[in-house]
Short mmCIF file of C-alpha atoms and ligand atoms in Angstrom, two decimals:
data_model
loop_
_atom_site.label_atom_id
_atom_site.label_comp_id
_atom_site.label_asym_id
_atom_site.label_seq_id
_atom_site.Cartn_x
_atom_site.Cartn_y
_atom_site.Cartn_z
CA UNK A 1 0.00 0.00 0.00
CA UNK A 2 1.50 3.15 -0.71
CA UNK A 3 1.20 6.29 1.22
CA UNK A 4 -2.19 8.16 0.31
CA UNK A 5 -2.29 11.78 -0.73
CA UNK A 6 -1.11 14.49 1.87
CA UNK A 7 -4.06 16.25 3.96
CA UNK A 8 -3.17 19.08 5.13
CA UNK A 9 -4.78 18.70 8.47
CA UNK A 10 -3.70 14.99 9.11
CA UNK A 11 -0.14 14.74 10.02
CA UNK A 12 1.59 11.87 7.64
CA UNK A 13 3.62 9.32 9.00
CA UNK A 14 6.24 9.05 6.15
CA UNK A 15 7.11 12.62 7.28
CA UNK A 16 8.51 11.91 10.18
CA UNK A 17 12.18 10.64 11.06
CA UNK A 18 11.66 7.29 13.23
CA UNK A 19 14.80 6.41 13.75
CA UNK A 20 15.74 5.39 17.39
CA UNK A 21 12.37 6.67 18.57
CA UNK A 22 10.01 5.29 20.53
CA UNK A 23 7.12 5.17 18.08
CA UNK A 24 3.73 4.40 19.91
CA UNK A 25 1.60 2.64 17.50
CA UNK A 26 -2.40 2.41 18.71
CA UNK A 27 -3.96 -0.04 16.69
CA UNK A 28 -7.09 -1.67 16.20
CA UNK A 29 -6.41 -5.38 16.82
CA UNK A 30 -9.88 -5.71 17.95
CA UNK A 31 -10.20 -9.23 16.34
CA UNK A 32 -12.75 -11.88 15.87
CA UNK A 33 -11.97 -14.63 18.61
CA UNK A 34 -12.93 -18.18 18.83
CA UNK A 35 -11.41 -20.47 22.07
CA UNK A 36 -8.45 -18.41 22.25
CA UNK A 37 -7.73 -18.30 18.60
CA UNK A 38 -7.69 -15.06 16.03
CA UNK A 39 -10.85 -16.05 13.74
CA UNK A 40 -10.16 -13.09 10.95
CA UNK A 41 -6.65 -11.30 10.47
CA UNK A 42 -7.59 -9.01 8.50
CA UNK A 43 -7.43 -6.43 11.18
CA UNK A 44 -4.04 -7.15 12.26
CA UNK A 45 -3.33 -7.47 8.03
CA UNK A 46 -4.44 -3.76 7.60
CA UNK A 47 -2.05 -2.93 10.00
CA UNK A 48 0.99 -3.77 8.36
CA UNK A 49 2.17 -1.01 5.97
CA UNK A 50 2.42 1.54 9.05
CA UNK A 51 4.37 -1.23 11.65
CA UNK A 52 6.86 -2.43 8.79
CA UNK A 53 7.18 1.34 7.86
CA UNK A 54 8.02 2.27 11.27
CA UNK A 55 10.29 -0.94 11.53
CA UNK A 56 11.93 -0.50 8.31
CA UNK A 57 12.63 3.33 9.37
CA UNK A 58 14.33 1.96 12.97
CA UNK A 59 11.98 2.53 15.08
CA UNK A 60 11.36 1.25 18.97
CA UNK A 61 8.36 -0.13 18.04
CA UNK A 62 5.46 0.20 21.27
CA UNK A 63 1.62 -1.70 20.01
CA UNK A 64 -1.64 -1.16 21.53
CA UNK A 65 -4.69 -2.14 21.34
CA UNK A 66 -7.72 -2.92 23.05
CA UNK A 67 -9.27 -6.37 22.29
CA UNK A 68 -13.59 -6.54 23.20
CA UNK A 69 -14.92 -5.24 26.24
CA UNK A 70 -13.07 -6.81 29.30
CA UNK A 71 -14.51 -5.68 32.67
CA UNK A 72 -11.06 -5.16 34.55
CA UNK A 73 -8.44 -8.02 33.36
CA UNK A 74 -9.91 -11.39 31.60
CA UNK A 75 -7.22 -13.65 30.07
CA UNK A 76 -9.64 -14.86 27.53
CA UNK A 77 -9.18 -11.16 25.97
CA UNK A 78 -5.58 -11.34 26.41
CA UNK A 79 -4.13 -9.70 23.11
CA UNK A 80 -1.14 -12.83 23.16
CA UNK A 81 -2.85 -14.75 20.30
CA UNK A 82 -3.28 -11.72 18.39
CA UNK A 83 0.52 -10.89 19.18
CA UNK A 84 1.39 -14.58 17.68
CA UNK A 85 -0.27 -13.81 14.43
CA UNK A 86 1.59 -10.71 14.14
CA UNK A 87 4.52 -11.65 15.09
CA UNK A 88 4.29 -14.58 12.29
CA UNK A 89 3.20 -12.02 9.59
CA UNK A 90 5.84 -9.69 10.07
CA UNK A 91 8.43 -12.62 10.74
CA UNK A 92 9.61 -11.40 13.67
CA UNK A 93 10.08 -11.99 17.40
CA UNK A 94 7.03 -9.60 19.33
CA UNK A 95 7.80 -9.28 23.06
CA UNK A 96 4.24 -9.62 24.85
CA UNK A 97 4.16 -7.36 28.02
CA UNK A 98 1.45 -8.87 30.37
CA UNK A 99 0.15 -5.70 31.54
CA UNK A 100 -0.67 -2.38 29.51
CA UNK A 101 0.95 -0.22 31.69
CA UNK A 102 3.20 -0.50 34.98
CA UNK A 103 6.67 -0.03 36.36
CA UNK A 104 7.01 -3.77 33.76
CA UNK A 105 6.22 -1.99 30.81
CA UNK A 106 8.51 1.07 31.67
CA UNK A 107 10.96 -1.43 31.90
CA UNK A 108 11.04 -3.16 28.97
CA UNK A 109 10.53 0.11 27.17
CA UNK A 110 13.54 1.44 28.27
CA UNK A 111 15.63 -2.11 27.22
CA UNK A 112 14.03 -1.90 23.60
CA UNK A 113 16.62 -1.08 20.79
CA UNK A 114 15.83 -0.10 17.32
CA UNK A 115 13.43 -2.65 15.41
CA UNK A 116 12.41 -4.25 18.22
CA UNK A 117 8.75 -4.53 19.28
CA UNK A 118 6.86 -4.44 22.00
CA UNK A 119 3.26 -5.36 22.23
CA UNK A 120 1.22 -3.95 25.37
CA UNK A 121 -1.40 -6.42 26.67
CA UNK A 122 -5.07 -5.18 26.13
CA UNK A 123 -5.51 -1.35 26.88
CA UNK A 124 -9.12 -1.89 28.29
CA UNK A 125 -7.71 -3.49 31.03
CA UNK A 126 -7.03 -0.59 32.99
CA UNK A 127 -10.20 0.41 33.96
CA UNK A 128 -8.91 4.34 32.38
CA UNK A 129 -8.60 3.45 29.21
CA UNK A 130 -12.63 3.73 28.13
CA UNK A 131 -12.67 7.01 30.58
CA UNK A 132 -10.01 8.70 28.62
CA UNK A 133 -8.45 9.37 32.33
CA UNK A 134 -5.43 12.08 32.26
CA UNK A 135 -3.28 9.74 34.44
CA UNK A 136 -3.22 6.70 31.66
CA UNK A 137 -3.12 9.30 29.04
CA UNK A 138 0.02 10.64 30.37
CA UNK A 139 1.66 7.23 31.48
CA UNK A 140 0.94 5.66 27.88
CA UNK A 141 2.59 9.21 26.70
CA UNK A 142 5.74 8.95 28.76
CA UNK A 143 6.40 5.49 26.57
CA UNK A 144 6.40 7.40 23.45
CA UNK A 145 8.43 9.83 21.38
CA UNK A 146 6.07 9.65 18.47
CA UNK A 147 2.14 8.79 18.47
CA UNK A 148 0.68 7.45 15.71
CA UNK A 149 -2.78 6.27 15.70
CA UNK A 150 -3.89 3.83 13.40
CA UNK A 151 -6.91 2.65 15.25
CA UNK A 152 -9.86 4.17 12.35
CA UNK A 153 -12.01 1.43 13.88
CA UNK A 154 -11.90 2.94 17.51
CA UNK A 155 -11.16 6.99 15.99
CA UNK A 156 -14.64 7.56 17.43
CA UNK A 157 -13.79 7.05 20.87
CA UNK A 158 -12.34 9.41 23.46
CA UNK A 159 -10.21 7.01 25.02
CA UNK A 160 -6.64 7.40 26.55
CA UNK A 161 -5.08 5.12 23.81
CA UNK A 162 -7.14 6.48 20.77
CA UNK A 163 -7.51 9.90 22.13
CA UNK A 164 -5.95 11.43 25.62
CA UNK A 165 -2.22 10.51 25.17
CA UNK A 166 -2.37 12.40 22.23
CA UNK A 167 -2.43 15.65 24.15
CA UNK A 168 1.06 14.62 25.96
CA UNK A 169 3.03 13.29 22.90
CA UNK A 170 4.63 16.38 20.76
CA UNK A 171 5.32 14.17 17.67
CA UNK A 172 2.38 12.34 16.05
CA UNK A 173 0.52 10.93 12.53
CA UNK A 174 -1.76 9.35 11.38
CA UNK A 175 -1.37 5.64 10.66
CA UNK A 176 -1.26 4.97 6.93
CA UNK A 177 -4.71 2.95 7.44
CA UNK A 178 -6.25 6.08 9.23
CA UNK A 179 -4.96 8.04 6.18
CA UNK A 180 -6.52 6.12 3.11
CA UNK A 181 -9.98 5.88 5.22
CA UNK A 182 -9.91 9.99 6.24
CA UNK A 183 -8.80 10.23 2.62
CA UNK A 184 -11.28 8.16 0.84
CA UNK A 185 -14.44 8.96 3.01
CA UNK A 186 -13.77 13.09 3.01
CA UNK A 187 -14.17 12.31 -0.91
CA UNK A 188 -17.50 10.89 -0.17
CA UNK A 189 -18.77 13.72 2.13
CA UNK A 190 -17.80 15.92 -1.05
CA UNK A 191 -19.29 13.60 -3.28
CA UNK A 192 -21.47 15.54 -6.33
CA UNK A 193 -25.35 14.93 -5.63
CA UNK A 194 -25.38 14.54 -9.22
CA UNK A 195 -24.71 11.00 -9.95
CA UNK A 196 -24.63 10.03 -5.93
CA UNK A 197 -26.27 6.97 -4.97
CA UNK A 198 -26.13 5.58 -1.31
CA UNK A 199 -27.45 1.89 -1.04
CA UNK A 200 -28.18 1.17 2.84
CA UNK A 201 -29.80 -2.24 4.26
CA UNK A 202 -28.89 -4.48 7.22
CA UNK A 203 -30.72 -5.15 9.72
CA UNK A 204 -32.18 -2.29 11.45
CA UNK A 205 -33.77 0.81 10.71
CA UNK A 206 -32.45 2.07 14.42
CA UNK A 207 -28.75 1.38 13.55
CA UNK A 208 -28.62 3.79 10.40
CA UNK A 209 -31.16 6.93 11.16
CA UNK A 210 -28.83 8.81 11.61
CA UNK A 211 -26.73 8.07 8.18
CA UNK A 212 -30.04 7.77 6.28
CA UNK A 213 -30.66 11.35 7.68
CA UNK A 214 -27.16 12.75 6.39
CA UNK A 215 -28.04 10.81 2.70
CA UNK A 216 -30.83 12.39 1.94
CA UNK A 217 -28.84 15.41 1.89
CA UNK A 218 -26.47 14.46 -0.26
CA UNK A 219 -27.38 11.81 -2.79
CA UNK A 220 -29.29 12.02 -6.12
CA UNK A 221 -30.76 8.56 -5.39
CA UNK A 222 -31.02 6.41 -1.90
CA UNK A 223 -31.82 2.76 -2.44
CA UNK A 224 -32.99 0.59 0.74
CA UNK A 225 -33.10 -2.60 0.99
CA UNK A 226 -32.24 -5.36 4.12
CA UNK A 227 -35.12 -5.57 7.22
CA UNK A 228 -34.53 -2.19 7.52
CA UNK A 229 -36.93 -1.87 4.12
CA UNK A 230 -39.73 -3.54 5.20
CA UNK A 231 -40.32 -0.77 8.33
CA UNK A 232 -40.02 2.30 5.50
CA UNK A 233 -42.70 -0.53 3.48
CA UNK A 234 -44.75 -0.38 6.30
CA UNK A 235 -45.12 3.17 6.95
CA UNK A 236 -46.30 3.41 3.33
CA UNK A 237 -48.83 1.10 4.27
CA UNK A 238 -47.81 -2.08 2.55
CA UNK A 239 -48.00 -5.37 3.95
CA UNK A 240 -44.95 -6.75 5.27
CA UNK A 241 -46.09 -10.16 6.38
CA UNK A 242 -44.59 -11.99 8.81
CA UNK A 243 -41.59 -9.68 8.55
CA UNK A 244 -40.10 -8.03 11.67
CA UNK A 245 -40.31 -4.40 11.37
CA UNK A 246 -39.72 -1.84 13.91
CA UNK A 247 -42.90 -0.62 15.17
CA UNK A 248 -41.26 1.90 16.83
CA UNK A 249 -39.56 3.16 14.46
CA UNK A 250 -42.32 3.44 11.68
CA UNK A 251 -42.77 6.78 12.33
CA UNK A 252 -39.10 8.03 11.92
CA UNK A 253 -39.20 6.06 8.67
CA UNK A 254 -42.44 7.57 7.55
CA UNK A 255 -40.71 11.64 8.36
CA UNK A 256 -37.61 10.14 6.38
CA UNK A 257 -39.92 9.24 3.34
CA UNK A 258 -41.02 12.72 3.73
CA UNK A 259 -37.86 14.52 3.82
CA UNK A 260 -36.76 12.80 0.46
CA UNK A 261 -39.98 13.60 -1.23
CA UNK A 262 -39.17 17.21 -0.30
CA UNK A 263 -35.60 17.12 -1.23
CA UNK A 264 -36.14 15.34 -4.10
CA UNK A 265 -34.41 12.41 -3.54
CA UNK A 266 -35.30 9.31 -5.44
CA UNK A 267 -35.55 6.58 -2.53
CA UNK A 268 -35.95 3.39 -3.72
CA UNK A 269 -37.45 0.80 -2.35
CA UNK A 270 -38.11 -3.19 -2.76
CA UNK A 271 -40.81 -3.66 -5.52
CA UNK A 272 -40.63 -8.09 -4.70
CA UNK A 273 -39.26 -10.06 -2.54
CA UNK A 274 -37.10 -13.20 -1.55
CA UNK A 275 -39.60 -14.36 1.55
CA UNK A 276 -39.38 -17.23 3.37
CA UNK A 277 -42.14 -19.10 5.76
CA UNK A 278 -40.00 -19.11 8.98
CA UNK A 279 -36.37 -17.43 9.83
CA UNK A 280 -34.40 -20.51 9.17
CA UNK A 281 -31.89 -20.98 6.49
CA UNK A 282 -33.30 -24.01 5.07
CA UNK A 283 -36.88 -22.78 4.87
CA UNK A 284 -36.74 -22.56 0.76
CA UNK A 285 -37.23 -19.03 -0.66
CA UNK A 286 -40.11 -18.26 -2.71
CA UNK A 287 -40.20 -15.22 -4.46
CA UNK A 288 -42.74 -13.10 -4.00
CA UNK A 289 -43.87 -10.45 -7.25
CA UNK A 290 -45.06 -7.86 -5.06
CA UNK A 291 -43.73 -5.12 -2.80
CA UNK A 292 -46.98 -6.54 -0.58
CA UNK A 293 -46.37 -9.97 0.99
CA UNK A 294 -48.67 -12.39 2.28
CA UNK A 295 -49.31 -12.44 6.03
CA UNK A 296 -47.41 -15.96 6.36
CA UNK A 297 -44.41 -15.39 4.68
CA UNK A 298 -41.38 -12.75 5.59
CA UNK A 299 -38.90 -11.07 4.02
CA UNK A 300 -35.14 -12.49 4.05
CA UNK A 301 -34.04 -10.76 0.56
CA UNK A 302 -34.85 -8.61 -2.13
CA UNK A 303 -36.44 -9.97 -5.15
CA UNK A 304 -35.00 -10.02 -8.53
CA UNK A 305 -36.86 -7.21 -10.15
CA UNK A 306 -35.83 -4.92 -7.36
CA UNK A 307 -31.68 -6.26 -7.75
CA UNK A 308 -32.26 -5.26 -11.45
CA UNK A 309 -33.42 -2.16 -10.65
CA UNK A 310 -30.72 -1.50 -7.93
CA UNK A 311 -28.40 -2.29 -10.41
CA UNK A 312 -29.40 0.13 -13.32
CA UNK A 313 -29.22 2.88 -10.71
CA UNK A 314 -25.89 1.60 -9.70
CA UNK A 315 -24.44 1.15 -13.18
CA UNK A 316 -24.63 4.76 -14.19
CA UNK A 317 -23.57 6.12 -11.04
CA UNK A 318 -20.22 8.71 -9.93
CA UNK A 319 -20.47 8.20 -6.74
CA UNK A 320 -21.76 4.84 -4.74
CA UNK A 321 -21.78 4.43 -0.89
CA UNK A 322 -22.75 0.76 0.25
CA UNK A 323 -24.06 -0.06 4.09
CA UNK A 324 -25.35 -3.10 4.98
CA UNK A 325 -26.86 -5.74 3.18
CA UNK A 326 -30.15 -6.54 1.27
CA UNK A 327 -30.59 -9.47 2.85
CA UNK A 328 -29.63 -12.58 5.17
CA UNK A 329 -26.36 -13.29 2.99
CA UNK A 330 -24.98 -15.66 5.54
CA UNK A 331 -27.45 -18.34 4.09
CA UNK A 332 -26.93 -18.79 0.41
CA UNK A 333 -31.20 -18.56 -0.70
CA UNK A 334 -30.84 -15.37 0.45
CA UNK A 335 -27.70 -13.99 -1.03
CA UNK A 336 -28.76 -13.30 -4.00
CA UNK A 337 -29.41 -9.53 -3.90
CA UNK A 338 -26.49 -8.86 -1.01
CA UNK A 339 -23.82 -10.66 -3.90
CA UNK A 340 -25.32 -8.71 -6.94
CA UNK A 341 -25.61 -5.52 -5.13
CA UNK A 342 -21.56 -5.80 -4.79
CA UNK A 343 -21.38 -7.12 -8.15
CA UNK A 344 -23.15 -3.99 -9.93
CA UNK A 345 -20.86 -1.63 -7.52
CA UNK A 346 -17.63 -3.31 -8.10
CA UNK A 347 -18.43 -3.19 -11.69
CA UNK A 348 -19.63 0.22 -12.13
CA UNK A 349 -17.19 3.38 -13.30
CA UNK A 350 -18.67 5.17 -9.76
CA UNK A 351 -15.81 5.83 -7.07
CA UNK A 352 -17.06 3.22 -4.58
CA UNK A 353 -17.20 2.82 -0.88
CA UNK A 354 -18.26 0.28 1.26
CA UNK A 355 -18.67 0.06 4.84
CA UNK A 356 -20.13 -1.83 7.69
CA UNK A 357 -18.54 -5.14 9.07
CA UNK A 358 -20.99 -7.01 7.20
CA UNK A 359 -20.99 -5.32 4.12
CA UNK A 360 -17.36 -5.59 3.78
CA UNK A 361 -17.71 -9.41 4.16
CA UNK A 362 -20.14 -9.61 1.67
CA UNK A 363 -17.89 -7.62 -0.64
CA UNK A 364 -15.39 -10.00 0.57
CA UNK A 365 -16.95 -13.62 -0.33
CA UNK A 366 -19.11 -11.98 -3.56
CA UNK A 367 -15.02 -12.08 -4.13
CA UNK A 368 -15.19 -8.34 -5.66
CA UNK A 369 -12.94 -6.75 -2.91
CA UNK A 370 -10.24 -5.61 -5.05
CA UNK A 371 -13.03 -3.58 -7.65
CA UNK A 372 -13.90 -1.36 -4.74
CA UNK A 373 -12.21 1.64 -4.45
CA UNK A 374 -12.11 1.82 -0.98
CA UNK A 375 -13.68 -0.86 2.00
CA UNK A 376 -13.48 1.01 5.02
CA UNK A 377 -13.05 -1.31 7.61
CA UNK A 378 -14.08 1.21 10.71
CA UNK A 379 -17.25 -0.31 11.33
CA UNK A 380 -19.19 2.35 13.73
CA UNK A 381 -16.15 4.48 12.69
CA UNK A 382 -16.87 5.11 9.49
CA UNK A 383 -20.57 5.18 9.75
CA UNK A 384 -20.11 7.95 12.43
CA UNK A 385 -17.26 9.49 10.33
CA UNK A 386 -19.90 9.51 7.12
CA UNK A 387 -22.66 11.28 9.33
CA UNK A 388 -20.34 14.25 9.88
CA UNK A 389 -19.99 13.49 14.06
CA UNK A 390 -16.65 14.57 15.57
CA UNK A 391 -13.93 11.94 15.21
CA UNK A 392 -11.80 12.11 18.74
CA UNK A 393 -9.49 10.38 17.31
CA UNK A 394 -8.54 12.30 14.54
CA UNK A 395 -9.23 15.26 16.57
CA UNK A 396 -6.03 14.45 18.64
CA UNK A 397 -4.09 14.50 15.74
CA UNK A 398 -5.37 17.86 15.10
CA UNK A 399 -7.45 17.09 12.22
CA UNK A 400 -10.55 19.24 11.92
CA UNK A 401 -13.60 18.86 9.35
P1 LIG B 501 -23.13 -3.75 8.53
O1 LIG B 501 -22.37 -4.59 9.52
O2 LIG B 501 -22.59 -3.88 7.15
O3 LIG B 501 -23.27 -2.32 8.99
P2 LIG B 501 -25.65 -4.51 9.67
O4 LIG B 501 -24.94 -5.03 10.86
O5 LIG B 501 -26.47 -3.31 9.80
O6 LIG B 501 -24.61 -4.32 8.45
O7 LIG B 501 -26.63 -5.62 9.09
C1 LIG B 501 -26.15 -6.90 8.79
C2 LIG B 501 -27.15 -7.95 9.14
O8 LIG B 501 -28.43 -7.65 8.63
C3 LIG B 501 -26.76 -9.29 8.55
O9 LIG B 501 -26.41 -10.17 9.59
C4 LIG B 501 -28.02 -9.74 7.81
O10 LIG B 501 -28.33 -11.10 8.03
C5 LIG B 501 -29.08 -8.86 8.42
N1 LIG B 501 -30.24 -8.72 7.51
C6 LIG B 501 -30.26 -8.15 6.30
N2 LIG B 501 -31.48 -8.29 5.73
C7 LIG B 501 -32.23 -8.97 6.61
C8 LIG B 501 -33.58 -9.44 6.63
N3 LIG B 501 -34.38 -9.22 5.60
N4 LIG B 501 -34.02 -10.09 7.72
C9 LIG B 501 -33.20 -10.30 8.77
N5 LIG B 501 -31.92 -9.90 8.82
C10 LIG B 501 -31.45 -9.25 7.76
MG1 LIG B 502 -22.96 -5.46 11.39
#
């Protein structure tokens, strides 16, 4: 990956001399775990360019990250196993403190020579961490010479690691991965309306008001599909069947509707569907002509007419943003619109992003990934990023909107 185009805002990591430094690194190992072993690397994968950059310059090379939500310290989020994979995709030898801060770590800061790295154990497990307390901030400071953050998945979060230390460490960047993702979603938020379509689905309506409500200012055409449709369905007074909708969010969906009538915004919604008699994978789909459905079946999918349509829009778009998917992709009857929504982005001219943790592994096993411009892998990061809310973590680099 090379390094993305300069903001001027965003301090760059390949402007600063490393050498001999104690370079800081906070990243987002947050990882998918299963009995103690690292499910998905990708995480620790997108980390890579800035740690072997910082490595290849000579740094001292201090990682941390937090790893789920530990209340005080739980060995089964111990950040070792995600440590191991590192240290075998960088082929090298990753001392594993067993604390995140403490007269230990000081310690085996101060015995670290150039190229060497250290790994703190999980940050969350000093209770100061999630409270962004000035003590931790200024401990996890005293470690560094240089703070980079390359945490985009946690840049939302006012926490020492992510956020406070920043305020005590005179030299810091941004991470190469928090680079491409302020790069390529500030292209979004100046995205032409002309041209712009946003495709949101997933599962709830709740989840994404807030992103729907910064669409509809921006794009020429918003196209909703997921469970999330069948709420906006309902409050046009359709019949969703068996299909869970948010009651109480009917409402917010019907003052949505609303707002894009008097914006102009062309929302889109399903005209069939791929329903199913009972929420089970193997109940077989049946396909239902109609943006009505009968009371006994619900909706798992879009229908076909609806992915065609979807995909026209997409085709002659400039600018597509993808969040969540049209349906319940993890079983294959239902995949059908979630895969050929990622197909029509990835082969479209528009300048693409997708984000959401599902979305992205949709994108991922529709095996498209690489005709994306850009997956943003922030999760509630870049969904909060995208609705314009302040970013603490970029905010400590002294990045402004
Ligand atoms: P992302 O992680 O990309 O932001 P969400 O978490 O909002 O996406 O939504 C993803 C989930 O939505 C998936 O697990 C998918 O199964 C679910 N989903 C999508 N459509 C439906 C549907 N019609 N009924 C039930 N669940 C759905
Ligand atoms: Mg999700």
């Amino acid at each position: 990956m090379s390094a993305p185009a300069r903001k001027s805002t965003l301090p760059l990591l390949d402007t600063l001399d490393l050498g001999g430094k104690r370079v800081f690194v906070r990243v987002d190992f947050n990882v998918p775990m299963h009995e103690g072993r690292v499910v998905d690397d990708s995480r620790i994968r997108a980390a890579l360019p800035t740690l072997e950059h910082c490595l290849n310059q000579g740094a001292k090379l201090i990682i941390a990250s937090h790893l789920g939500r530990p209340k005080g310290i739980d060995p089964n989020l111990s950040l070792a196993p995600a440590g191991e994979v590192l240290a075998g995709l960088l082929r090298r030898e990753i001392i594993l403190a067993d604390e995140p801060i403490g007269d230990g770590v000081t310690k085996l800061v101060r015995d670290l020579r150039e190229g060497q790295i250290l790994m703190l154990e999980n940050v969350r497990f000093q209770e100061g961490e999630e409270k962004n307390d000035e003590t931790l901030s200024r401990q996890f400071a005293a470690l560094a010479d240089v703070w980079v953050n390359d945490a985009f998945g946690a840049a939302h979060r006012a926490h020492a690691s992510t956020s406070g230390m920043g305020q005590h460490v005179k030299v810091k960047a941004a991470g190469f991965l928090v680079a491409a993702e302020v790069e390529a979603l500030t292209r979004l938020l100046a995205a032409q309306k002309v041209g712009y379509v946003t495709v949101l689905g997933g599962a709830k309506v709740s989840d994404k008001i807030a992103v729907i409500e910064k669409m509809l200012g921006k794009v020429e055409s918003l196209l909703i599909g997921g469970a999330m449709a069948y709420t906006f369905l309902a409050a046009m007074g359709k019949s969703t069947g068996s299909s869970r909708i948010e009651t109480a969010h009917v409402e917010t969906a019907r003052s949505l509707i609303a707002t894009a009538l008097k914006r102009g915004v062309d929302l889109v919604l399903p005209v069939d569907h791929g329903c199913a008699a009972k929420f089970d994978a193997a109940s077989p789909r049946v396909n239902v002509d109609s943006p009505d459905m009968p009371t006994e079946l619900l909706g798992l999918d879009i229908g076909p007419r609806t992915l065609a349509l979807f995909e026209r829009k997409i085709a002659t778009a400039k600018t597509v943003f993808w969040n969540g998917p049209m349906g319940v992709f993890e079983w294959s009857a239902y995949a059908t619109g979630t895969f050929g929504v990622a197909r029509a982005i990835a082969g479209s001219n528009a300048f693409s992003v997708v984000g959401g943790g599902d979305s992205v592994r949709a994108v991922n096993e529709a095996g498209v990934a690489s005709s994306i411009s850009h997956l943003s892998t922030g999760g509630g990061a870049s969904l909060e990023f995208v609705e314009g809310r302040e970013m603490p973590g970029l905010y400590a680099l002294g990045w402004r909107r």
